[in-house]
Short mmCIF file of C-alpha atoms in Angstrom, two decimals:
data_model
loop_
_atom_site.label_atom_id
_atom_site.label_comp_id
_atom_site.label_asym_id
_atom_site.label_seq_id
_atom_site.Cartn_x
_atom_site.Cartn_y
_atom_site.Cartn_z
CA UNK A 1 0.00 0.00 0.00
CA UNK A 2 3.06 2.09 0.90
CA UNK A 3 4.18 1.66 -2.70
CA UNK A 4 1.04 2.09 -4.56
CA UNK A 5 0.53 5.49 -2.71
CA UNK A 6 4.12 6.43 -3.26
CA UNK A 7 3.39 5.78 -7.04
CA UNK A 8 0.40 7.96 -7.23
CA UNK A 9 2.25 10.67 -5.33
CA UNK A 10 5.28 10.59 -7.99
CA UNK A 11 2.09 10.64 -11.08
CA UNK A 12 0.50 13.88 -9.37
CA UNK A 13 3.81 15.45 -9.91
CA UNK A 14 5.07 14.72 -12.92
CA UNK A 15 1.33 15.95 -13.87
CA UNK A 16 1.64 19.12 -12.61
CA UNK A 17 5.19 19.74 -13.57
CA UNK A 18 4.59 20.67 -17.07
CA UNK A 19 1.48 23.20 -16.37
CA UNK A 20 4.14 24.68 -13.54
CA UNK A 21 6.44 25.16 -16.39
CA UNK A 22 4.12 26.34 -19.43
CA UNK A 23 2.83 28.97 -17.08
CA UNK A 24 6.37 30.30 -16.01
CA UNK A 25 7.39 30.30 -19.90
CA UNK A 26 4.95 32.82 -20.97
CA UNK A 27 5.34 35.28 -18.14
CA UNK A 28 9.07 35.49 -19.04
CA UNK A 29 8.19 36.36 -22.98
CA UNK A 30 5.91 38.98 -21.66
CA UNK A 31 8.41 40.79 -19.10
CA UNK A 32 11.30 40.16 -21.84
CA UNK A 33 8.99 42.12 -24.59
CA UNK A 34 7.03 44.36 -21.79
CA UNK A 35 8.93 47.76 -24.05
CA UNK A 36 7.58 46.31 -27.52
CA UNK A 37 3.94 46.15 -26.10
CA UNK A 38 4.39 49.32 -24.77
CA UNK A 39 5.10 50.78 -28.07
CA UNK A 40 2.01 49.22 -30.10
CA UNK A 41 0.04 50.38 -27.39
CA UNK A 42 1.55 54.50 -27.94
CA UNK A 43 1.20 54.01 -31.77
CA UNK A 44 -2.08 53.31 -31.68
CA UNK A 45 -3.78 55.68 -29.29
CA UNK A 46 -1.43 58.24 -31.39
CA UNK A 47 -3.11 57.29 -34.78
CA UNK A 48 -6.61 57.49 -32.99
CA UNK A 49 -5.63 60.71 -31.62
CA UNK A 50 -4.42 62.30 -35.42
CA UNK A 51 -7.12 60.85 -37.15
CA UNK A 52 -10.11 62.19 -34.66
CA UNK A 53 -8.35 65.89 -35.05
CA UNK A 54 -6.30 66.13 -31.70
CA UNK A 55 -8.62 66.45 -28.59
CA UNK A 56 -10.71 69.01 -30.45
CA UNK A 57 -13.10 69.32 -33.61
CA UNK A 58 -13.21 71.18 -36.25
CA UNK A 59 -15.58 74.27 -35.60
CA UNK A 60 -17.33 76.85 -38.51
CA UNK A 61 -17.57 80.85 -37.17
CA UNK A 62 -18.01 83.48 -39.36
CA UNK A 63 -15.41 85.82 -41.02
CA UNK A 64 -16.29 89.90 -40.16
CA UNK A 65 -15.62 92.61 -42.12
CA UNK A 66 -16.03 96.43 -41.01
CA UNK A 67 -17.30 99.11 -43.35
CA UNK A 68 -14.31 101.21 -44.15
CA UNK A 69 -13.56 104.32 -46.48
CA UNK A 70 -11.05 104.15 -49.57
CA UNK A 71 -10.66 103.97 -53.30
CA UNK A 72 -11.64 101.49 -55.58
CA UNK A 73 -10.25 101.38 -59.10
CA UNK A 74 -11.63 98.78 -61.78
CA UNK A 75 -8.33 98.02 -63.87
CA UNK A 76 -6.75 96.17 -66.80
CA UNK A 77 -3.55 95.25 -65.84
CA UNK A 78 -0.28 94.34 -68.80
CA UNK A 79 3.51 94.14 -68.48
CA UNK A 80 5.68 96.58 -70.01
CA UNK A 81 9.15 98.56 -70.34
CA UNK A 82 10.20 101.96 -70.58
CA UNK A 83 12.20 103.90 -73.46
CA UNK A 84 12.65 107.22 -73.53
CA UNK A 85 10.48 109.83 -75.17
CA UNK A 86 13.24 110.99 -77.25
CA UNK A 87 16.44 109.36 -78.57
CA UNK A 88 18.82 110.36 -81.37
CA UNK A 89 21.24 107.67 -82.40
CA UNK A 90 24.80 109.47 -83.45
CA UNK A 91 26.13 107.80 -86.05
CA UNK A 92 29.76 108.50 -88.63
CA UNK A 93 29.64 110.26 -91.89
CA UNK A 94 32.91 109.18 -93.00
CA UNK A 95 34.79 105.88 -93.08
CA UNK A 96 37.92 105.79 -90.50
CA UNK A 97 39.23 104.96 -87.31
CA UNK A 98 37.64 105.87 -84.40
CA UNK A 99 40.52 108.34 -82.84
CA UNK A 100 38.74 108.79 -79.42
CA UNK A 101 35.83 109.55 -77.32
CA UNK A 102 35.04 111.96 -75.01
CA UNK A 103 31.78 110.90 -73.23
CA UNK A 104 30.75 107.56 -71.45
CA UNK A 105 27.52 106.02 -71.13
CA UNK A 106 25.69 108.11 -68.18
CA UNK A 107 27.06 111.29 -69.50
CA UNK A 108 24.69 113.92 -69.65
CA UNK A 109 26.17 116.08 -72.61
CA UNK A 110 24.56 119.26 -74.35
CA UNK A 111 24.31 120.48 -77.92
CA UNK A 112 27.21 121.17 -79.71
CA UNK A 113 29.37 119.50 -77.46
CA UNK A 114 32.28 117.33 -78.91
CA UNK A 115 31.51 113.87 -78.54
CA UNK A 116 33.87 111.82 -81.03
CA UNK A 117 36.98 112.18 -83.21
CA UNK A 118 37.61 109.96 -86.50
CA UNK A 119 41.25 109.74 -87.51
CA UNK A 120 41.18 112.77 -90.36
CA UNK A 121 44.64 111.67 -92.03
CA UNK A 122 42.89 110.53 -95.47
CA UNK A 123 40.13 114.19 -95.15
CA UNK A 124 43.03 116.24 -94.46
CA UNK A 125 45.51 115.32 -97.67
CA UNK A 126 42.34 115.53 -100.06
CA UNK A 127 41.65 118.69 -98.23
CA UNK A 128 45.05 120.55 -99.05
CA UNK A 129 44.90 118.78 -102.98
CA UNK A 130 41.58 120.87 -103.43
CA UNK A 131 43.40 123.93 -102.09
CA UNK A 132 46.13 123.28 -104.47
CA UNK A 133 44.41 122.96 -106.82
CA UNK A 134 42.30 125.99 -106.54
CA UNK A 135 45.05 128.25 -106.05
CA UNK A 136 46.46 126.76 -109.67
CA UNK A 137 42.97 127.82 -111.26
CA UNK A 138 42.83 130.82 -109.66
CA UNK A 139 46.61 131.98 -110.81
CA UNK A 140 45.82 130.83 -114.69
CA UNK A 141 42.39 133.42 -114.10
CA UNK A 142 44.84 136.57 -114.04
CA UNK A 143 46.37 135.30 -117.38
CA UNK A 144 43.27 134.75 -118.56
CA UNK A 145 41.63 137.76 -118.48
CA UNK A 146 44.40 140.09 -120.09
CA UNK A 147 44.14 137.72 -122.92
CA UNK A 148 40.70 138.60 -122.97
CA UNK A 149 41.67 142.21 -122.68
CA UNK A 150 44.09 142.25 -125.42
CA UNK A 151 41.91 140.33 -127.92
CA UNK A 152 38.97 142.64 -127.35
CA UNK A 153 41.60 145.72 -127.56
CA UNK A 154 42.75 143.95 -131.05
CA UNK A 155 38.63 143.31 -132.19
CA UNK A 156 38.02 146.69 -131.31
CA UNK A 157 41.10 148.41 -133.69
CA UNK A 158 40.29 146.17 -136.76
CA UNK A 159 36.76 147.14 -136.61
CA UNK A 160 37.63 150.43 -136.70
CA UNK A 161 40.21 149.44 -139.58
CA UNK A 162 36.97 147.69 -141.34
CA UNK A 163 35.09 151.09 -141.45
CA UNK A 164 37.85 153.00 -142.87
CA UNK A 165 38.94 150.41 -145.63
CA UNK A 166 42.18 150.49 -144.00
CA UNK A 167 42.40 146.52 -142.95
CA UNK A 168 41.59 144.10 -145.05
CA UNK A 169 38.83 141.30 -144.65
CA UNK A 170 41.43 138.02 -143.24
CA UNK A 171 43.06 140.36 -140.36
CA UNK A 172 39.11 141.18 -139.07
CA UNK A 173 38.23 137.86 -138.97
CA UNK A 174 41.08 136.63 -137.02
CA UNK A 175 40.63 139.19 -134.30
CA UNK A 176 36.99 138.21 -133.71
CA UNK A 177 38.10 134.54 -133.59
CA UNK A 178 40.75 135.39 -130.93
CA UNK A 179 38.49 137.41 -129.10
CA UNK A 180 35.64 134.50 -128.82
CA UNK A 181 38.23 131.96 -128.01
CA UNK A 182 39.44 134.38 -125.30
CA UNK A 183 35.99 134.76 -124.16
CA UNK A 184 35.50 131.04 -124.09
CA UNK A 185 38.64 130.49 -122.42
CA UNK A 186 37.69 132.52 -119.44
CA UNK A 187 34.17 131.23 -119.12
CA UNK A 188 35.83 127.74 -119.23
CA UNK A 189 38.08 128.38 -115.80
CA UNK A 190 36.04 130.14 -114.20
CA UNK A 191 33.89 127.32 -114.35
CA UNK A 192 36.50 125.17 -113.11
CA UNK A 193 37.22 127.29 -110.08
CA UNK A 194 33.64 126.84 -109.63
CA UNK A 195 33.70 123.35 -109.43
CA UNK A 196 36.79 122.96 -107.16
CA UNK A 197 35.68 125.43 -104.80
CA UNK A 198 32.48 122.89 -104.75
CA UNK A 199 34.93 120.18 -104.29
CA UNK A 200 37.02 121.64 -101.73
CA UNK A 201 34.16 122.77 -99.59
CA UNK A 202 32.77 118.76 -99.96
CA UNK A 203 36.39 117.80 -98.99
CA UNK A 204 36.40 120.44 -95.97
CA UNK A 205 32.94 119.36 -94.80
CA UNK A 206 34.40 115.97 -94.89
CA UNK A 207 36.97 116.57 -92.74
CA UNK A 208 34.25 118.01 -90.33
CA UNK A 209 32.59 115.25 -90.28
CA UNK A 210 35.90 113.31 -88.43
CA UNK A 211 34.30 115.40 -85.50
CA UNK A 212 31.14 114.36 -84.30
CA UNK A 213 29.02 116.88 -81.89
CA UNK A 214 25.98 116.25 -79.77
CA UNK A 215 23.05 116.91 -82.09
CA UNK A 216 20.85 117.20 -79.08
CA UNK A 217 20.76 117.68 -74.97
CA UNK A 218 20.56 114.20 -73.57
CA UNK A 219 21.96 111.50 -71.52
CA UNK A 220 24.01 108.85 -73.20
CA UNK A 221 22.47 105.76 -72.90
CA UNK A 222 24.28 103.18 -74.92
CA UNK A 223 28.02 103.20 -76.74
CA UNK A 224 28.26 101.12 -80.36
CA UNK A 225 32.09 101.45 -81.23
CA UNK A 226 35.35 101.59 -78.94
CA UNK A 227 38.02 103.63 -79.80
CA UNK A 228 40.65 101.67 -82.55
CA UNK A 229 37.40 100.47 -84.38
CA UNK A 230 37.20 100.81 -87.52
CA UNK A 231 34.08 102.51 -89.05
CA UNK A 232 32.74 102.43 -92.48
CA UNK A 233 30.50 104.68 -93.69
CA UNK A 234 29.87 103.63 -97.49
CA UNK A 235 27.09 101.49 -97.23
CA UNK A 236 25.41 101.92 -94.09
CA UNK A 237 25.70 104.73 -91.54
CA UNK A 238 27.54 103.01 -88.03
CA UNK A 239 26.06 103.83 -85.23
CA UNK A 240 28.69 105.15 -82.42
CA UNK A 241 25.87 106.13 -79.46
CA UNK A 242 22.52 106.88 -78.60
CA UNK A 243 21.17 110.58 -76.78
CA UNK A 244 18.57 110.51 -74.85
CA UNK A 245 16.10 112.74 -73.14
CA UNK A 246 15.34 110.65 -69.98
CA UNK A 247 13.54 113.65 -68.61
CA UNK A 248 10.01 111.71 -70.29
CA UNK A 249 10.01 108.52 -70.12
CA UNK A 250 7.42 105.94 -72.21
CA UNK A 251 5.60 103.26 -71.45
CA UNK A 252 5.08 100.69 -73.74
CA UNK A 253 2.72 98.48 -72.40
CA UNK A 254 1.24 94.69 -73.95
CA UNK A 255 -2.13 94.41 -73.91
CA UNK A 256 -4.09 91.18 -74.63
CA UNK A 257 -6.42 91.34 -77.50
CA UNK A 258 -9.23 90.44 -74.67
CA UNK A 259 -8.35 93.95 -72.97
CA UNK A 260 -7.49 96.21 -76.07
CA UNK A 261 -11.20 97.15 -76.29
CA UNK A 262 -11.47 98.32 -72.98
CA UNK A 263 -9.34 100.77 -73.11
CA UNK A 264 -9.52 104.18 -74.46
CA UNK A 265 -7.43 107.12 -75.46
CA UNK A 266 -6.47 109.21 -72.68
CA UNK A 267 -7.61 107.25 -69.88
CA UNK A 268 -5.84 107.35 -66.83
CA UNK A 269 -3.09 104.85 -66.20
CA UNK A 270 -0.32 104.07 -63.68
CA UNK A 271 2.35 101.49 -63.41
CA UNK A 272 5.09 100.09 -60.37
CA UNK A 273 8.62 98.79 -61.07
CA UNK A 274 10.59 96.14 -59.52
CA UNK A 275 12.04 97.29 -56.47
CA UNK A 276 10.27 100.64 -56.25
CA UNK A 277 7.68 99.50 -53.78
CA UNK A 278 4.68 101.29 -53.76
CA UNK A 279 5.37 104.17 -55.54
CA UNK A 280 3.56 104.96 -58.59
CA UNK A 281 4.01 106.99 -61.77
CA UNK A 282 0.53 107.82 -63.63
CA UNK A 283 0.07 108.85 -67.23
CA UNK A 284 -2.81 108.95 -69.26
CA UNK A 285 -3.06 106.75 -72.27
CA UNK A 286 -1.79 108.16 -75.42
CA UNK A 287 -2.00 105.66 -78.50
CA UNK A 288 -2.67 102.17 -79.22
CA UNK A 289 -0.21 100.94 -81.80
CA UNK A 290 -2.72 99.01 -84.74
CA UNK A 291 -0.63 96.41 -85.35
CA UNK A 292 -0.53 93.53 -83.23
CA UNK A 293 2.81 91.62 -82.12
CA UNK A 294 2.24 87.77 -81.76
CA UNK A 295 4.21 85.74 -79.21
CA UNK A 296 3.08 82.26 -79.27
CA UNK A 297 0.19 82.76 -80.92
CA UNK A 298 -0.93 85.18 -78.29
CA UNK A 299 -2.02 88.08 -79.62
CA UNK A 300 -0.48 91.59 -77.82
CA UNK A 301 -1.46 94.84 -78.89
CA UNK A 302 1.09 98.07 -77.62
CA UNK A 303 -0.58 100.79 -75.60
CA UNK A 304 2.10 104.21 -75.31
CA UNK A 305 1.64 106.88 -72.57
CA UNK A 306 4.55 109.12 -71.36
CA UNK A 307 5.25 109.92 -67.46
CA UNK A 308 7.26 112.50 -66.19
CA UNK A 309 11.00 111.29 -65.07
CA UNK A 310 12.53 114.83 -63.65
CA UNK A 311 13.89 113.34 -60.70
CA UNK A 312 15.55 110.57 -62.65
CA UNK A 313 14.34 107.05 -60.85
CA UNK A 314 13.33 105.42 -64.33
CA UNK A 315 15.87 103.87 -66.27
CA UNK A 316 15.58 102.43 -70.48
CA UNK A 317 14.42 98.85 -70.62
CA UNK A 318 12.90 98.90 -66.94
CA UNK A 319 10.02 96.08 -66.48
CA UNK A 320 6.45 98.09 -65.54
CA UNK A 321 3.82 96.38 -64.16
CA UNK A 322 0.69 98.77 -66.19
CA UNK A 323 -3.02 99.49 -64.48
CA UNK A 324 -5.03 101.02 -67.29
CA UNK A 325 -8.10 102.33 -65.11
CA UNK A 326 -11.42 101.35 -66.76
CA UNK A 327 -13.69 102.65 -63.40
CA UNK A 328 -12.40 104.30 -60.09
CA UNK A 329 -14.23 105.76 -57.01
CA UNK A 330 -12.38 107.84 -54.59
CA UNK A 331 -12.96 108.44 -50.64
CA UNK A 332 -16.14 105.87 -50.55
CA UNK A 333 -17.48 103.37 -48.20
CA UNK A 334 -15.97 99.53 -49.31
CA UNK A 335 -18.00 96.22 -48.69
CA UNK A 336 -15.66 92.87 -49.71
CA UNK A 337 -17.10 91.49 -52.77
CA UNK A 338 -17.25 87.98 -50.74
CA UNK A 339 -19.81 89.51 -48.60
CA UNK A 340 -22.46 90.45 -51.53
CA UNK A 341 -25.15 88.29 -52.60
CA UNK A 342 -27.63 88.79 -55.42
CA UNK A 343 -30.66 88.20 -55.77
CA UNK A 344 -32.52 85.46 -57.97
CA UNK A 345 -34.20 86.37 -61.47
CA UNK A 346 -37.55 87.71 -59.83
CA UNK A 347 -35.42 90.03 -57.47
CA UNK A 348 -33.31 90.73 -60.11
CA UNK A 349 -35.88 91.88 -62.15
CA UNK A 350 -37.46 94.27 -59.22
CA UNK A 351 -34.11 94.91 -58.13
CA UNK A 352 -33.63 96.59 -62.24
CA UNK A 353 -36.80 98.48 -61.85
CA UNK A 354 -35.11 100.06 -58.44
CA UNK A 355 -31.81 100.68 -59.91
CA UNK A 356 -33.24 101.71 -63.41
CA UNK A 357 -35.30 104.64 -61.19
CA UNK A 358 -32.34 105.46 -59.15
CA UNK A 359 -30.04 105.81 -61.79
CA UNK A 360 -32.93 108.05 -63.95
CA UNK A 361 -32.38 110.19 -60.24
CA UNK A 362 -28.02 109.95 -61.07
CA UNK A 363 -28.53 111.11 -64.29
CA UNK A 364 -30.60 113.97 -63.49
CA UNK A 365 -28.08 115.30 -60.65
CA UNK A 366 -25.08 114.24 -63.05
CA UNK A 367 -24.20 110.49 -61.75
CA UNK A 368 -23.53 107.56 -63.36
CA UNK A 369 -26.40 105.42 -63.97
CA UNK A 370 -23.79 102.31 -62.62
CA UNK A 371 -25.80 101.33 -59.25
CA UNK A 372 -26.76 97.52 -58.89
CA UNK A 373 -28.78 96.24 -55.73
CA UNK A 374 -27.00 93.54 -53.84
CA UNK A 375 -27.75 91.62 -50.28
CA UNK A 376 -25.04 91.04 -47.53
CA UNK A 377 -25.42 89.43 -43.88
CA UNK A 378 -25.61 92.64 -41.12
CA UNK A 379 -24.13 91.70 -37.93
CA UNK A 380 -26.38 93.21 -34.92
CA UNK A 381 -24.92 94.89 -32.06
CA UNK A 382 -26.07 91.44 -30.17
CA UNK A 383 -23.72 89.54 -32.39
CA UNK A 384 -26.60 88.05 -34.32
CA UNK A 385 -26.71 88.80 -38.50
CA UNK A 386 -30.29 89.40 -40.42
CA UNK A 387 -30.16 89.93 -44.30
CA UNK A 388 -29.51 93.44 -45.61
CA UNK A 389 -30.22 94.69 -48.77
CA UNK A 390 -27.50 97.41 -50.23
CA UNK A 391 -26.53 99.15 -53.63
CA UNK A 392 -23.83 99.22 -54.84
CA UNK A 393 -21.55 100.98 -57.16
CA UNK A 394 -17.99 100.51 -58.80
CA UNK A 395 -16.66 97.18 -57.74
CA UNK A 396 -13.31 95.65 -58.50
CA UNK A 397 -12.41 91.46 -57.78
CA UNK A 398 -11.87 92.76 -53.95
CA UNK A 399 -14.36 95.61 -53.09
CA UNK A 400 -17.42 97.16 -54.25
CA UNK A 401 -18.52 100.67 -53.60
CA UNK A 402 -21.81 101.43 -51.22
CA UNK A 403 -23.74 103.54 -52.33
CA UNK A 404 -26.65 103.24 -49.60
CA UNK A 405 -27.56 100.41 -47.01
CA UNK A 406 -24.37 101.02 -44.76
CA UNK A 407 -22.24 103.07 -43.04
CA UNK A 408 -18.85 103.06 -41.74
CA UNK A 409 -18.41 100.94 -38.91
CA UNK A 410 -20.90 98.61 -39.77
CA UNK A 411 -19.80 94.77 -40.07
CA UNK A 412 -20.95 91.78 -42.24
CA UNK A 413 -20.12 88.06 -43.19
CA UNK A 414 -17.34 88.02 -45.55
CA UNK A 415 -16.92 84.28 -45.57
CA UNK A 416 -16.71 81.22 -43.31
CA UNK A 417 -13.43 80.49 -41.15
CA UNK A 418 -12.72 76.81 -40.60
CA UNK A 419 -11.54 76.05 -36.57
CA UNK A 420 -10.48 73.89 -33.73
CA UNK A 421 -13.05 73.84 -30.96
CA UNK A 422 -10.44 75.53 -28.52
CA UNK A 423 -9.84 78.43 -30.93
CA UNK A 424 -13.82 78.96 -31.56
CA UNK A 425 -13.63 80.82 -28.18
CA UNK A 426 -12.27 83.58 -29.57
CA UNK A 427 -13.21 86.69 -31.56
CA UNK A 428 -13.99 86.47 -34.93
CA UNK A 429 -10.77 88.48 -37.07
CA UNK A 430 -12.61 91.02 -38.81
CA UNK A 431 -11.39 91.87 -42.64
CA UNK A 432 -9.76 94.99 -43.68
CA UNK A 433 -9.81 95.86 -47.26
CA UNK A 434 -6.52 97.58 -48.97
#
């Protein structure tokens, strides 16, 4: 009995043994890998976090804007450059080396004022041949003349010889003959002094031309030639620099063939440069060039006005961004245009019987019949909004013009702001229009 209980002791034990051990196996693997559970458990409550928007939700609140005064302009806007006014390119007159200059680009130079010098070597020996030459005619024209004197001396005696039969008939006729080939003679040189005077002064004015003066006042905006070139002047004029007047500058501006129409001549028109900030120069539109220039087969037609440059800040070839202004209202009361509603076909159509009568009433005092009837959301001094009905006037993509229905101060609903629930605590922003 001792042995059969001893037996079923040892069986209990060897049956429990293995559950003993399975159980201490798995709480090892989870203490070994406790860190790896840890991190599953932070990556997912992270993702549920992210995806559900943080601990807050997304909120709607309404965008304000106040009622303010400004201007409103209605534009057409192009790229452009600017030129001067006024140029004169200086070019040479006669072939040669260029002997020197005496003005750099940036130079403000005045009429009359010596600019250039062609070497004169080649103007200055034909020069003294003319002279030469002159001075040869010119001696012979002494000689020439007392021939002249003697055969009309000689014509005169044998006429007289003639009338008293004291000569005969051969020794008349000779004298005449030597008096007409005198005669000839001297009408034949002076006719060559003539002409070599003519050449010499063509030779003399050629030698001016080795000089070359400022035709104009101006600034010197651009050098051709450097000094050592050669310049030749037979079959094309070279051009050595350009004068300026940068006093007036030009704006040539590219307008789309979409915009052309809507502009007209002398409408008002203003333009900004790179790096000028918000300055502006205004004009007032002067021509619109008729024929086109295509660039891709975009069609660009050029609209000119001129600007006044006294103090200098606009250079040649400058980049202009151009606002040709179609409608403008100064020192008015601005709504944003997000804020306007209008109203369906059977409003519209009351709302044209209102503006039509209103605009009859502009007309009569000397307004613009322009006024359109449009509805925006009022905010009430309890915070709540109630629908407003307003007209307006000029309106550009940002503002409109109010005509009646508010004042300044006033706010509306410009749009819808998107939020967390933790930020719809606060104020609304309200809008402010530039």
């Amino acid at each position: 009995m001792q042995g059969k209980s001893d037996s079923t002791s040892d069986m209990a034990s060897l049956a429990q043994r293995p559950a003993g051990a399975a159980n201490r196996g798995k709480g090892g693997w989870l203490r070994r890998h406790a860190w790896l559970v840890l991190l599953v458990v932070l990556i997912v409550a992270g993702a549920t976090w992210y995806l559900s928007g943080g601990d807050t939700e997304a909120t709607s609140r309404p965008l304000l804007a106040t009622i303010e005064r400004g201007d409103i302009e209605n534009v057409v806007t192009a790229s452009g450059t600017l030129q001067p006014s006024r140029f004169v390119d200086v070019g040479a007159q006669v072939s040669g080396q260029l002997f020197a200059l005496h003005a750099d680009i940036g130079s403000f130079v005045k009429q009359g004022e010596l600019l250039a010098e062609i070497d004169a070597t080649v103007q200055i020996n034909r020069v003294e041949a003319s002279r030469a030459s002159l001075k040869a005619l010119e001696a012979q024209l002494s000689a020439r003349q007392s021939s002249l004197r003697l055969a009309q001396a000689n014509a005169d005696r044998e006429t007289r010889l003639m009338q008293d039969d004291a000569s005969t008939q051969a020794d008349f006729d000779n004298a005449m003959n030597a008096l007409a080939s005198a005669q000839s003679s001297l009408v034949q040189l002076q006719s060559q002094i003539a002409q070599s005077k003519a050449s010499l002064a063509s030779e003399e004015a050629q030698l001016g031309y080795t000089k070359i003066y400022a035709p104009t006042d101006g600034t010197i905006v651009s050098v051709s030639m450097k000094v050592g070139q050669t310049l030749n002047a037979n079959q094309q004029t070279p051009i050595i620099l350009r004068i300026a007047d940068l006093s007036t500058m030009t704006v040539e501006a590219e307008v789309s063939e979409a915009d052309v129409t809507k502009l007209k001549p002398a409408m008002e028109a203003y333009f900004t440069t790179l790096g000028s900030g918000e300055r502006r120069w205004y004009g007032s539109l002067r021509q619109i060039l008729p024929t086109p220039v295509v660039t891709n087969n975009v069609v660009l037609y050029t609209a000119l006005f001129d600007v006044d440059n006294a103090d200098g800040a606009l250079l040649p070839s400058m980049t202009a961004q151009v606002f040709f202004i179609t409608e403008s209202a100064r020192d008015v009361l601005k709504v944003p245009v997000g804020a306007l509603a209008f109203a369906g076909p059977a409003r519209r159509k009351e709302a044209g019987t209102r503006a039509r009568a209103g605009a009859a009433g502009d007309m009569a005092t000397g307004g613009k019949a322009r006024n359109r009837v449009a509805t925006v959301q009022y905010v009430l001094p309890d915070g709540k909004t109630e629908q407003r009905e307003i007209s307006i006037g000029v309106s550009s993509r940002i503002a409109a013009e109010v005509v009646s229905g508010l004042k300044e101060g006033d706010q509306v609903v410009a749009g819808i702001v998107q939020t967390r629930a933790n930020e719809a605590q606060r104020p609304a922003s309200g809008l402010r229009l530039r």
